[in-house]
CSV table of C-alpha atoms in Angstrom, one decimal:
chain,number,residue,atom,x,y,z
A,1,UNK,CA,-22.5,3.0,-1.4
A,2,UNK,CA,-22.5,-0.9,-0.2
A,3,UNK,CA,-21.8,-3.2,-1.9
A,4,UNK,CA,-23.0,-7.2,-2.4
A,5,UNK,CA,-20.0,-7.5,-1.1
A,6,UNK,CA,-19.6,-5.5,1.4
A,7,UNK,CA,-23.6,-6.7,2.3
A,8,UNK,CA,-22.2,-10.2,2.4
A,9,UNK,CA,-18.8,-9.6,4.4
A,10,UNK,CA,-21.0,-7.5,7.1
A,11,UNK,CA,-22.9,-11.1,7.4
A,12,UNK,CA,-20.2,-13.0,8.2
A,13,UNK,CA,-18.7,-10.3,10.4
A,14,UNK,CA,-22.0,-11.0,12.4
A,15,UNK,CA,-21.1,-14.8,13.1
A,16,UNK,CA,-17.4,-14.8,14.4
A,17,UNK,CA,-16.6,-14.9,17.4
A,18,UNK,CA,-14.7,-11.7,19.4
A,19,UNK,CA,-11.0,-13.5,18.7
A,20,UNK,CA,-12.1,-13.9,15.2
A,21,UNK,CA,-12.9,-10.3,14.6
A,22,UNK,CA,-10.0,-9.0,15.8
A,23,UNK,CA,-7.9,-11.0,13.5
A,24,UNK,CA,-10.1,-9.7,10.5
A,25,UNK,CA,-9.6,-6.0,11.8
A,26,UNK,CA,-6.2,-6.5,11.9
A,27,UNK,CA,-5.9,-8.3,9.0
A,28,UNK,CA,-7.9,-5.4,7.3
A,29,UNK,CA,-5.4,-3.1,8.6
A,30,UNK,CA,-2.5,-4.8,7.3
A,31,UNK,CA,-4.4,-4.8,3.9
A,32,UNK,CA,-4.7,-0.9,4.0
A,33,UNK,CA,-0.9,-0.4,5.0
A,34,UNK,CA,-0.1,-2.5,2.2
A,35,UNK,CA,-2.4,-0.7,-0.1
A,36,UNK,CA,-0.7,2.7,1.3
A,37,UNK,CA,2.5,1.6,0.6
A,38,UNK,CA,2.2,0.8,-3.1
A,39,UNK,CA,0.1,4.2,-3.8
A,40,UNK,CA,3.4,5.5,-2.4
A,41,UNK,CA,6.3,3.9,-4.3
A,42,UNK,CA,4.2,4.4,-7.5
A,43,UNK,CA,3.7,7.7,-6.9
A,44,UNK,CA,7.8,7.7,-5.9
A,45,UNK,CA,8.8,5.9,-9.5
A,46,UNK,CA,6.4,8.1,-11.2
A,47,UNK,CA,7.5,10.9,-10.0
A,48,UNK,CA,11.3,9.4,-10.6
A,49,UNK,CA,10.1,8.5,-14.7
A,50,UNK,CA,9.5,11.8,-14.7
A,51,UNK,CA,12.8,13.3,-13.6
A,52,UNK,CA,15.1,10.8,-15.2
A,53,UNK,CA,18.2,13.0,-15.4
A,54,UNK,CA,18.5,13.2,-11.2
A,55,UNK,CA,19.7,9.4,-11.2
A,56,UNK,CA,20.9,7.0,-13.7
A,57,UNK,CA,19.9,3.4,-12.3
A,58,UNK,CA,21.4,0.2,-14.2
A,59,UNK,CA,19.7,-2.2,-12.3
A,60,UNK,CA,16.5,-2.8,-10.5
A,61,UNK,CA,18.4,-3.2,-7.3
A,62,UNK,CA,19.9,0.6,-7.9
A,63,UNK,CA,16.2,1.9,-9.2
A,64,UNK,CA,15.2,0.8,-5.6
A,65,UNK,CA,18.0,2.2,-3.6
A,66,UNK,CA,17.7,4.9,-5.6
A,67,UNK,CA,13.8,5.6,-4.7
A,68,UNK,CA,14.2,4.8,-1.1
A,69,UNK,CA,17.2,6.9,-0.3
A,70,UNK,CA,15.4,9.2,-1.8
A,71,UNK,CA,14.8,13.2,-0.1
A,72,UNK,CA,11.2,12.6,1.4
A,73,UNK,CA,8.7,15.1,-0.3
A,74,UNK,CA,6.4,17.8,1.3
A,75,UNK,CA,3.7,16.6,-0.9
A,76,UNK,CA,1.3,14.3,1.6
């Protein structure tokens, strides 16, 4: 489904300049990483809430450390 605002974006797109776009695409696919990698650790301190007997974190620092030291799961 499109959007207005998708609509609109697609009508600037049409105006820049080659230079221009690639700095939007890239820009669009630093957005998406960023996006990815806060599903991620929320699905990481979820998952963590709901375990909270496998570590005992005093501080946010620890919490982190904690979470990215963390066994990788088979679950995509």
């Amino acid at each position: 489904m499109k959007t207005a605002e998708i609509t609109n974006i697609d009508e600037m797109l049409k105006m820049l300049p080659k230079t221009a776009l690639r700095e939007v695409r890239d820009f669009a696919a630093y957005l998406l990483d960023r996006e990815r990698r806060h599903k991620a650790l929320v699905k990481r301190v979820l998952k963590a809430e709901q375990e909270p007997d496998m570590v005992e974190c005093r501080t946010s620092e620890e919490f982190m450390h904690a979470i990215l030291n963390a066994p990788e799961d088979d679950e995509g």
